[in-house]
Short mmCIF file of C-alpha atoms in Angstrom, two decimals:
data_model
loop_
_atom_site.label_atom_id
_atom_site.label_comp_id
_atom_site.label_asym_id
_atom_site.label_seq_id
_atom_site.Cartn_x
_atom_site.Cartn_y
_atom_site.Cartn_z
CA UNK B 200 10.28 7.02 -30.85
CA UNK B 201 8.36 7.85 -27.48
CA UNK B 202 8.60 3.86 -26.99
CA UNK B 203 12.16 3.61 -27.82
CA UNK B 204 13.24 6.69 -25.52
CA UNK B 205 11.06 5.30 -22.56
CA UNK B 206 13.15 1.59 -22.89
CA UNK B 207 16.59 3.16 -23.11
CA UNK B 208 15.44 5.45 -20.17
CA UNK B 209 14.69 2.33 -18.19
CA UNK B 210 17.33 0.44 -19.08
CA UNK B 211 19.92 3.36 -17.32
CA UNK B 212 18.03 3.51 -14.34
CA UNK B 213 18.31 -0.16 -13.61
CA UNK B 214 21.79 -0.05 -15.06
CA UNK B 215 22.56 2.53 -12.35
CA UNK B 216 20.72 0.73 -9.34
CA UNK B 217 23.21 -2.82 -9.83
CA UNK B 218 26.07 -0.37 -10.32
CA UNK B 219 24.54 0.88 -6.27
CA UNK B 220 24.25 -2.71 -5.40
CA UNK B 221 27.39 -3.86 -7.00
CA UNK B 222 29.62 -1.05 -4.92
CA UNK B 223 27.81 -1.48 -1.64
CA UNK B 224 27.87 -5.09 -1.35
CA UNK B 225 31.78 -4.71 -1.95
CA UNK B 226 32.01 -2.04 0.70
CA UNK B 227 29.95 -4.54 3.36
CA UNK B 228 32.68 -6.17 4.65
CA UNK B 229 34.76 -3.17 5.99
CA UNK B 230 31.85 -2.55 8.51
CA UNK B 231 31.79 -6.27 9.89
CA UNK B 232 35.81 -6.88 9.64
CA UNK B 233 37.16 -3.93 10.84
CA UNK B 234 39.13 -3.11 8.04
CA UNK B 235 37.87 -0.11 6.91
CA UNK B 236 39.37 3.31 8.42
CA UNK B 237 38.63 4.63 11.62
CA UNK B 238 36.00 2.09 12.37
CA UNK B 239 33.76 3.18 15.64
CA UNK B 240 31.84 0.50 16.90
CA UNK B 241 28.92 0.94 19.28
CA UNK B 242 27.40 -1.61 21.34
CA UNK B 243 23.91 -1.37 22.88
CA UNK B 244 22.89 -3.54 24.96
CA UNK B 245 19.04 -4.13 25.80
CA UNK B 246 17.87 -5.11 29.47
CA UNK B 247 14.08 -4.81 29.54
CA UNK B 248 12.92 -1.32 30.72
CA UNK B 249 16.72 -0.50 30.22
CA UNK B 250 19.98 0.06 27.95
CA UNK B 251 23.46 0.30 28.17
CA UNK B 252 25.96 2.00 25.10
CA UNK B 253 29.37 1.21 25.13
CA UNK B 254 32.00 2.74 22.80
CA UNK B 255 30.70 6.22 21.96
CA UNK B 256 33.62 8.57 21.58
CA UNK B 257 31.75 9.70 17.49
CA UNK B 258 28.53 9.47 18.79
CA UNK B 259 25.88 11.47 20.66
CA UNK B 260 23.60 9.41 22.88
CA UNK B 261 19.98 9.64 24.20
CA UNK B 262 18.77 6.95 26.27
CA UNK B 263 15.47 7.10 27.52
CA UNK B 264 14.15 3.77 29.25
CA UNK B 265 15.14 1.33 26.19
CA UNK B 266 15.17 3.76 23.63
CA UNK B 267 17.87 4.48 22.08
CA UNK B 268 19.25 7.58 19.78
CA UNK B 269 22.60 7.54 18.05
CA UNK B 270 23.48 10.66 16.49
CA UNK B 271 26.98 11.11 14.61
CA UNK B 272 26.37 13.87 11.98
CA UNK B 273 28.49 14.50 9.71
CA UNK B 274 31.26 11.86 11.28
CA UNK B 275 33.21 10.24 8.84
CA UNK B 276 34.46 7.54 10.82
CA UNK B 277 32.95 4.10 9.53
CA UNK B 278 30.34 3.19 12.14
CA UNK B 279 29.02 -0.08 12.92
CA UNK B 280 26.24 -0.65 15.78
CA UNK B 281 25.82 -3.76 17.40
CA UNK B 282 22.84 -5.06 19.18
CA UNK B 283 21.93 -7.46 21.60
CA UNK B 284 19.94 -8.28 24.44
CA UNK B 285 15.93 -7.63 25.14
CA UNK B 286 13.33 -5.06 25.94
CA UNK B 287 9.58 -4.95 25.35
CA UNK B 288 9.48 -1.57 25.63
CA UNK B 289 12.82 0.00 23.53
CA UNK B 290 13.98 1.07 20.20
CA UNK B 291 16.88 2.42 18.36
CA UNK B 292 16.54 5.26 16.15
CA UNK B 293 19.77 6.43 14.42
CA UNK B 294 20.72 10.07 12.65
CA UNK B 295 23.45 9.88 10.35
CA UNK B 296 25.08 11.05 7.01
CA UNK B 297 27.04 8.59 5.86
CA UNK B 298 26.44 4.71 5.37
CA UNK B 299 26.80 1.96 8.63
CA UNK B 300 26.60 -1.39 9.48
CA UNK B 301 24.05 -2.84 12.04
CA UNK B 302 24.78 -6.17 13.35
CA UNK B 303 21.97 -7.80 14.84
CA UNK B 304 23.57 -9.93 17.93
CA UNK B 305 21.10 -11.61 19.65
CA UNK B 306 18.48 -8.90 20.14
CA UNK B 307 14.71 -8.69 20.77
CA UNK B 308 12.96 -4.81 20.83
CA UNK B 309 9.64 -4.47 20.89
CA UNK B 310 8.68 -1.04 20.54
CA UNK B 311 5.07 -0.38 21.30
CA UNK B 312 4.53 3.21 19.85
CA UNK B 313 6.46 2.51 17.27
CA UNK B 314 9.24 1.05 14.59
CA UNK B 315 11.85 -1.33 16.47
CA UNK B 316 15.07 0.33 14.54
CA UNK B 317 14.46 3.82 12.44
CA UNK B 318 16.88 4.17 10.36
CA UNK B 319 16.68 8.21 9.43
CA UNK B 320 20.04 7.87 7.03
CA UNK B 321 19.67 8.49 3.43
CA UNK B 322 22.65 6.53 2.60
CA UNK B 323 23.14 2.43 2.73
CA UNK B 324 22.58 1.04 5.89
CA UNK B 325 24.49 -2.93 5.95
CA UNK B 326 22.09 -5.56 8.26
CA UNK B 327 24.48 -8.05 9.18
CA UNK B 328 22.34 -11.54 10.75
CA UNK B 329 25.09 -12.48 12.77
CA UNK B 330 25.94 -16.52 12.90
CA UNK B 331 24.35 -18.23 15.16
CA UNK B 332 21.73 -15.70 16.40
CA UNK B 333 18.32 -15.02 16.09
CA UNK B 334 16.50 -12.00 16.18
CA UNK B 335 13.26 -10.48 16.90
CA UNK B 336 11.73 -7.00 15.58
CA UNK B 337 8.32 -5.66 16.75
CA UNK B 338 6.44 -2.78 16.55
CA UNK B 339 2.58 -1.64 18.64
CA UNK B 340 -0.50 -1.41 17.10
CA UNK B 341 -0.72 2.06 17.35
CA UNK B 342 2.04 4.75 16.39
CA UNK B 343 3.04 7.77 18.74
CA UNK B 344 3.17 10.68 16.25
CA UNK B 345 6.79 12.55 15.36
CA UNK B 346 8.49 13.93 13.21
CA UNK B 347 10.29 11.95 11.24
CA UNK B 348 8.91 9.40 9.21
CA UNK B 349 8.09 5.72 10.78
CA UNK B 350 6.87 3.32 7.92
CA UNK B 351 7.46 0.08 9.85
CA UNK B 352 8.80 -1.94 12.22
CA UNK B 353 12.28 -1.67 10.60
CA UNK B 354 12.34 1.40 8.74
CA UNK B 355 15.30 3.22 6.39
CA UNK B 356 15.44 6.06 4.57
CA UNK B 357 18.11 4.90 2.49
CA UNK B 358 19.18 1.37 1.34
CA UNK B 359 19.12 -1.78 2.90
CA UNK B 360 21.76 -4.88 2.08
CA UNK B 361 21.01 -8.09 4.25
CA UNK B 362 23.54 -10.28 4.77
CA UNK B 363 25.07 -12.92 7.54
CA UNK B 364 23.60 -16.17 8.13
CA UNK B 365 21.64 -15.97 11.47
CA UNK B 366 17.65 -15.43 11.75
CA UNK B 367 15.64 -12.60 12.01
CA UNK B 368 12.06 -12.28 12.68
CA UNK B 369 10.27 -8.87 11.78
CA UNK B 370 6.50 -8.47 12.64
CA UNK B 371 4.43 -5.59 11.84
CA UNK B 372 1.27 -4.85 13.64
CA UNK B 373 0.51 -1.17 12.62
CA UNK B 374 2.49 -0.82 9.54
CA UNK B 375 4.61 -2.76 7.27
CA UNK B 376 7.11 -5.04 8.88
CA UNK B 377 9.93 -3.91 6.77
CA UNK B 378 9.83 -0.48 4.72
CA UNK B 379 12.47 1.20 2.92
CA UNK B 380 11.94 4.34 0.77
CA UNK B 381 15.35 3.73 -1.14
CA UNK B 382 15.83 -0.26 -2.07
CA UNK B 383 16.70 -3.13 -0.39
CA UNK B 384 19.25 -6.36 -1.32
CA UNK B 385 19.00 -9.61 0.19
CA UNK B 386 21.95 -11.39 -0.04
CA UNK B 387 21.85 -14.05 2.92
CA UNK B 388 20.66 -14.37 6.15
CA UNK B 389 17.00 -16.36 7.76
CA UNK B 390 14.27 -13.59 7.29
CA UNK B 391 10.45 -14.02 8.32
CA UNK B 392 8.92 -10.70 7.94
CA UNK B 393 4.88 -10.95 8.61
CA UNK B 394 2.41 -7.99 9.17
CA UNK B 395 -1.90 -7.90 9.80
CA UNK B 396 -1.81 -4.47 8.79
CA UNK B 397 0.19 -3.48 5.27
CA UNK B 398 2.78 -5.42 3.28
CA UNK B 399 5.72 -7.39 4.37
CA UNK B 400 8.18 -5.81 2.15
CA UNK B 401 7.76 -1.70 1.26
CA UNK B 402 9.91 -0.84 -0.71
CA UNK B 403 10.46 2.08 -3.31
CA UNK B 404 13.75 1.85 -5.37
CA UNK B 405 13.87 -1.96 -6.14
CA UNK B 406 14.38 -4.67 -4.64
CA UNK B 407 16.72 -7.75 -5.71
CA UNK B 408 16.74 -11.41 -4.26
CA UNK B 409 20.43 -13.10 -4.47
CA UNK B 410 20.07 -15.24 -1.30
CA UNK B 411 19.21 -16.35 2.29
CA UNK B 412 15.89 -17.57 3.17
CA UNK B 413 12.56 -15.34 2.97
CA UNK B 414 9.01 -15.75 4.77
CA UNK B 415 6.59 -13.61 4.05
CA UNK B 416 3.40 -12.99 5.37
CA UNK B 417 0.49 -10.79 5.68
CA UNK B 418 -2.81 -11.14 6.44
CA UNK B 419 -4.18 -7.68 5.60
CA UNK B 420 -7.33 -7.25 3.45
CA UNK B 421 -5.57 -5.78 0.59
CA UNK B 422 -2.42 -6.66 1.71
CA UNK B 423 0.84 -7.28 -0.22
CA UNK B 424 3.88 -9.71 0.68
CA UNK B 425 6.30 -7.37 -1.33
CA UNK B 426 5.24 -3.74 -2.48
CA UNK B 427 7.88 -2.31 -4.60
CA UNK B 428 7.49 0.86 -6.55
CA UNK B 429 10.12 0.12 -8.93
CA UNK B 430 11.93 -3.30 -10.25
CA UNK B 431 12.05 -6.78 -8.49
CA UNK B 432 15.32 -9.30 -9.39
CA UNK B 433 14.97 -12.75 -7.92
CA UNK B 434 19.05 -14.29 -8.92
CA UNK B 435 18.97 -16.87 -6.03
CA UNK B 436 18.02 -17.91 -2.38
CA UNK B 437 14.71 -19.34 -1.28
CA UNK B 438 11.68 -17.33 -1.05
CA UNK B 439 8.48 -18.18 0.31
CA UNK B 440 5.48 -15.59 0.02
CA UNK B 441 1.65 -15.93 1.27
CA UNK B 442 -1.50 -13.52 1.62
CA UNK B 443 -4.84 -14.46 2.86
CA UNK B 444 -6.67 -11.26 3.07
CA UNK B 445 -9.36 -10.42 0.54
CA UNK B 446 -10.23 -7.30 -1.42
CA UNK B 447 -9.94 -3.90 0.01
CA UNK B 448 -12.85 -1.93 -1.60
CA UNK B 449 -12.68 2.07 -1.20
CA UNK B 450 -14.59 4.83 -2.70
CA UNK B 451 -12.17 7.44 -5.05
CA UNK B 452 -14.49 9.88 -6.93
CA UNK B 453 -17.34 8.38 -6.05
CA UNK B 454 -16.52 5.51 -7.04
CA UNK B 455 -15.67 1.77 -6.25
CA UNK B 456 -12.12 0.79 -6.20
CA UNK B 457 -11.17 -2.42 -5.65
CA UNK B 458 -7.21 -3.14 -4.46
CA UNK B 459 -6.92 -7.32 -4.44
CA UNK B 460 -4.02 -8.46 -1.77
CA UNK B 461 -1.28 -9.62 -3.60
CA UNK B 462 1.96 -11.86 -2.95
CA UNK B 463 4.35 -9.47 -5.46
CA UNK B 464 3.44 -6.03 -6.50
CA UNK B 465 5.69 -3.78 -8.64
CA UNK B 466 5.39 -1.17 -10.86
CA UNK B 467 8.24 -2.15 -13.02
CA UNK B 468 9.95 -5.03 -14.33
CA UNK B 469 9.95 -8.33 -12.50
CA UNK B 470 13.04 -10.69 -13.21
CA UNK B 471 13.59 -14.01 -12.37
CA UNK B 472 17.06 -15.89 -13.00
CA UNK B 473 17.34 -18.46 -10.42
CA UNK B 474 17.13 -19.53 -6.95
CA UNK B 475 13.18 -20.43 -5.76
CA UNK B 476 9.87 -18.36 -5.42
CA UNK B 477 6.80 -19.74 -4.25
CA UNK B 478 3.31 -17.48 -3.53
CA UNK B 479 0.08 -18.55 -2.68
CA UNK B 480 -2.46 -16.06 -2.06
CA UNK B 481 -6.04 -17.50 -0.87
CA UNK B 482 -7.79 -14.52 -0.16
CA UNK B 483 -11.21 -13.27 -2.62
CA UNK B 484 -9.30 -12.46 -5.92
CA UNK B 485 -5.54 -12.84 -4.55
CA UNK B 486 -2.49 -12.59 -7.05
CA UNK B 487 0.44 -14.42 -6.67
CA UNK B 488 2.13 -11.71 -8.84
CA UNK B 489 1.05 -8.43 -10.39
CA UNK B 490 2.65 -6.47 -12.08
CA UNK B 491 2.73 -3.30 -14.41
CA UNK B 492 5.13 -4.17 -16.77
CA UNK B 493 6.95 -7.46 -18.01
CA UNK B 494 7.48 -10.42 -16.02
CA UNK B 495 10.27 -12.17 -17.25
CA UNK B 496 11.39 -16.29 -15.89
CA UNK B 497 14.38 -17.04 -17.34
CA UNK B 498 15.71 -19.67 -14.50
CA UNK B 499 15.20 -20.70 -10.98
CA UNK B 500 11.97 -22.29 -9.80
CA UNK B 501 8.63 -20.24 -10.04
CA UNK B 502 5.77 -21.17 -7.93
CA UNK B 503 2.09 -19.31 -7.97
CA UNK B 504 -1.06 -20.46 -6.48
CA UNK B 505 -4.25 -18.80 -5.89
CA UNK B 506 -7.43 -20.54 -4.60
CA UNK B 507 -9.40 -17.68 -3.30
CA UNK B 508 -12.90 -16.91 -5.04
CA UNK B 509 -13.78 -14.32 -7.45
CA UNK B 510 -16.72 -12.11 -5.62
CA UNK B 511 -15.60 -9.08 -5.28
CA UNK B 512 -12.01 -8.98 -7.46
CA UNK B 513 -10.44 -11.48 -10.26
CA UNK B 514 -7.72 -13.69 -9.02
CA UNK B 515 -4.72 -14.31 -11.14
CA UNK B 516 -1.90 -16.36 -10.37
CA UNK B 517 0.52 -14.23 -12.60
CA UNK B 518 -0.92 -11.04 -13.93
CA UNK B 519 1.10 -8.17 -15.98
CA UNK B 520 -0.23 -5.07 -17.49
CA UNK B 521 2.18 -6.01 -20.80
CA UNK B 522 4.16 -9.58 -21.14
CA UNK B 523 4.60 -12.72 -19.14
CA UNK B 524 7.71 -14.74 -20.80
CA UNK B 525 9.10 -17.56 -19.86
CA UNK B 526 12.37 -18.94 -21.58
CA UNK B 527 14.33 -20.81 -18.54
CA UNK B 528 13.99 -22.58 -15.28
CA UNK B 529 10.29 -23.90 -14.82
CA UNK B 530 7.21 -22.38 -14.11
CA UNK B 531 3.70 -22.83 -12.55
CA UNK B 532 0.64 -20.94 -12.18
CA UNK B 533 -2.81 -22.33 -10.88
CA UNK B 534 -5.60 -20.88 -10.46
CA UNK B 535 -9.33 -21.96 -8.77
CA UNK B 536 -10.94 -19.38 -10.31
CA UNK B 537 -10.44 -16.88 -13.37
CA UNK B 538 -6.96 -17.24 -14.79
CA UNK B 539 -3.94 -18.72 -14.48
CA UNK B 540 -2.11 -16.23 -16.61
CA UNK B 541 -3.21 -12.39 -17.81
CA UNK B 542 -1.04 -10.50 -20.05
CA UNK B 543 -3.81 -7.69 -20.65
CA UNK B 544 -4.54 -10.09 -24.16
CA UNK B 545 -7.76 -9.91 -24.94
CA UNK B 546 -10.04 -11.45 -28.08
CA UNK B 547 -13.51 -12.14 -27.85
CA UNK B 548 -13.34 -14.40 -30.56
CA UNK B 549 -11.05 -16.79 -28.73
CA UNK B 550 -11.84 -20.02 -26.81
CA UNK B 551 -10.35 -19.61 -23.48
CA UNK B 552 -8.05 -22.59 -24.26
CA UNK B 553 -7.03 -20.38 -27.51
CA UNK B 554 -6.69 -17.26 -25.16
CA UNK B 555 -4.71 -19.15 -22.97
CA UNK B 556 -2.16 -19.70 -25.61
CA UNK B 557 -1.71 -15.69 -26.45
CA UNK B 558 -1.51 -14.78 -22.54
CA UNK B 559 1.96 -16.38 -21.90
CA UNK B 560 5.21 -15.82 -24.43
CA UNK B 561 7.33 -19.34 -24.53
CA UNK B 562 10.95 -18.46 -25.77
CA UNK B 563 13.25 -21.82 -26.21
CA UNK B 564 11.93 -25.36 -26.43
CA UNK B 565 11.09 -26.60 -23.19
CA UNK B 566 10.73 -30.24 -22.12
CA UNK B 567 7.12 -29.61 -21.04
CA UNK B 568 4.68 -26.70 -21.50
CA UNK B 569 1.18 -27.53 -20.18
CA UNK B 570 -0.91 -24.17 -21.19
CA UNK B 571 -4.24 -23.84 -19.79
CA UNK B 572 -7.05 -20.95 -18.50
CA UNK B 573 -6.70 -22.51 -14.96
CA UNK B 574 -3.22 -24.11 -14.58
CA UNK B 575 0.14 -22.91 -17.11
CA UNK B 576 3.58 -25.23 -16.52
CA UNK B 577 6.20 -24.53 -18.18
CA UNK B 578 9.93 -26.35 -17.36
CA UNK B 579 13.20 -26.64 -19.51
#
């Protein structure tokens, strides 16, 4: 019964976070149209040590140097920022109540005591790429302390919805390069998001994949492309993932523990319906995925690839904690060392060919299914 009440519980709470996704992905387009009520747009312009905001009638404005605060309160106008221009030495960090659109114009801010844009809403903020642009993000290696919180190089309290079809480069050298304690949807745009220091991708609430082109990158012993806390939906786009850091080893209690860098972590569900995901993780005992509950390939192209050793951790190409099935789309894992695929099966009384077989679920009849310790592929 415990079981049972745990699914259903699950089940809501990912029911309730595509209902979140659903209704702000329908409400983007008022912020980039103008058609939404009492729009006030903002424009900042960057100039090296300088900036320049236009349009602030809602709005209260700091400017110090290149840094930037926007502060509208409780305003219920619709608010959309847009940026453009450059500074090495500038930021933007905005206090609100109520969801906005940013639209990235053309900008570069490098901000070197910390995140690029802080985002200190706990509501939706809409990332518009714009056409034609492209976009840089970069934080220091160090962090000036404050108050608030400053996860990254773009950092938001609330959600995060990507769209537009322009490119946007996000590098994190302290931190992650994106973090987001609410969760984030990708539904177009050119992203490259690499960090030496944490993950790519923090995020807590979920995080779903319906489009645009992903990079990711990190090269932190440890490291993970995507961190999320909670589910991760892959529906479409093209999404490219690599780690090369080895195993972070720390004493808890005394004792060894051992955190292997991974291309995908999450702590719940990962789906995968369509569009393409490829990870490759070369680091000592790398995963392409782990993750604590099912992973579930039902379409779409699935690519994982480690070829780092086995020394100090056990690399895995696709590892859960409770089912790996596969009933769509195709699917590849390959491994150098250890195992391709790790459900948590275990049988001591099994060849590893045999074991092989009881680590990965095969739902359908697919036109090939190659099942190995070292290399799994699966297509329909």
């Amino acid at each position: 019964m415990k079981k049972l009440f745990f699914s259903l519980s699950l089940l809501a709470f990912v029911a309730s976070l595509f209902s979140a996704c659903e209704n702000d992905d329908t409400d983007f387009s008022a912020y980039i149209n103008g058609t939404a009520t009492s729009v006030s747009t903002i424009y900042i312009t960057y100039n090296g040590t300088s900036a320049t905001v236009t349009g602030t009638d809602n709005a209260e404005v700091t400017i110090s140097g290149a840094h930037v605060t926007i502060n509208t309160g409780s305003n219920a106008d619709s608010l959309l920022l847009v940026l453009s221009g450059s500074t090495t030495d500038g930021s933007l960090l905005v206090y609100r109540q109520r969801k906005y659109g940013l639209r990235l114009n053309g900008v570069s801010i490098t901000n070197p005591a910390g995140p690029a844009i802080n985002n200190q809403c706990g509501k939706s903020l809409y990332v518009e790429v714009a056409a034609g642009t492209t976009n840089r993000l970069s934080d220091g290696t160090a962090y000036t302390e404050q108050s608030y919180d400053q996860k990254g190089t773009l950092f938001s309290e609330g959600q995060i919805i990507f769209s537009g079809t322009g490119e946007l480069a996000v590098n994190g050298n302290c931190k992650h390069a994106i973090a987001c304690d609410d969760y984030i949807v990708f539904d177009e745009a050119t992203l490259t998001a690499a960090t030496t220091t944490g993950s790519g991708i923090k995020v807590n609430d979920g995080l779903w994949i319906n489009g645009g082109t992903l990079s990711i990158s990190t090269t932190a012993t440890g490291g993970r492309g995507i961190r999320c806390d909670s589910v991760v939906v892959v529906s479409g786009g093209t999404t490219t993932i690599t780690t090369s850091g080895g195993c972070k080893i720390e004493t808890v209690d005394g004792q060894p523990d051992t955190t292997s860098a991974a291309c995908i972590r999450c702590d719940y569900p990962f789906t995968m319906t369509g569009g393409a995901l490829t990870m490759t993780s070369s680091g000592d005992g790398g995963k392409g995925i782990n993750c604590s509950q099912d992973i579930v390939v039902s379409g779409g192209t699935f690519v994982a690839q480690t070829t780092g050793g086995n020394d100090q951790g056990k690399p895995k190409a696709v590892k859960s904690d409770t089912g790996i099935i596969v009933s769509g789309g195709s699917f590849t894992a390959r491994v150098s060392k250890s195992w391709a695929c790790d459900n948590g099966y275990e049988d001591d009384t099994l060849s590893d060919s045999e074991l092989a077989q009881k680590r990965i679920i095969i739902k359908g009849t697919p036109t090939t299914a190659k099942i190995a310790k070292k290399e799994v592929i699966v297509s329909f």
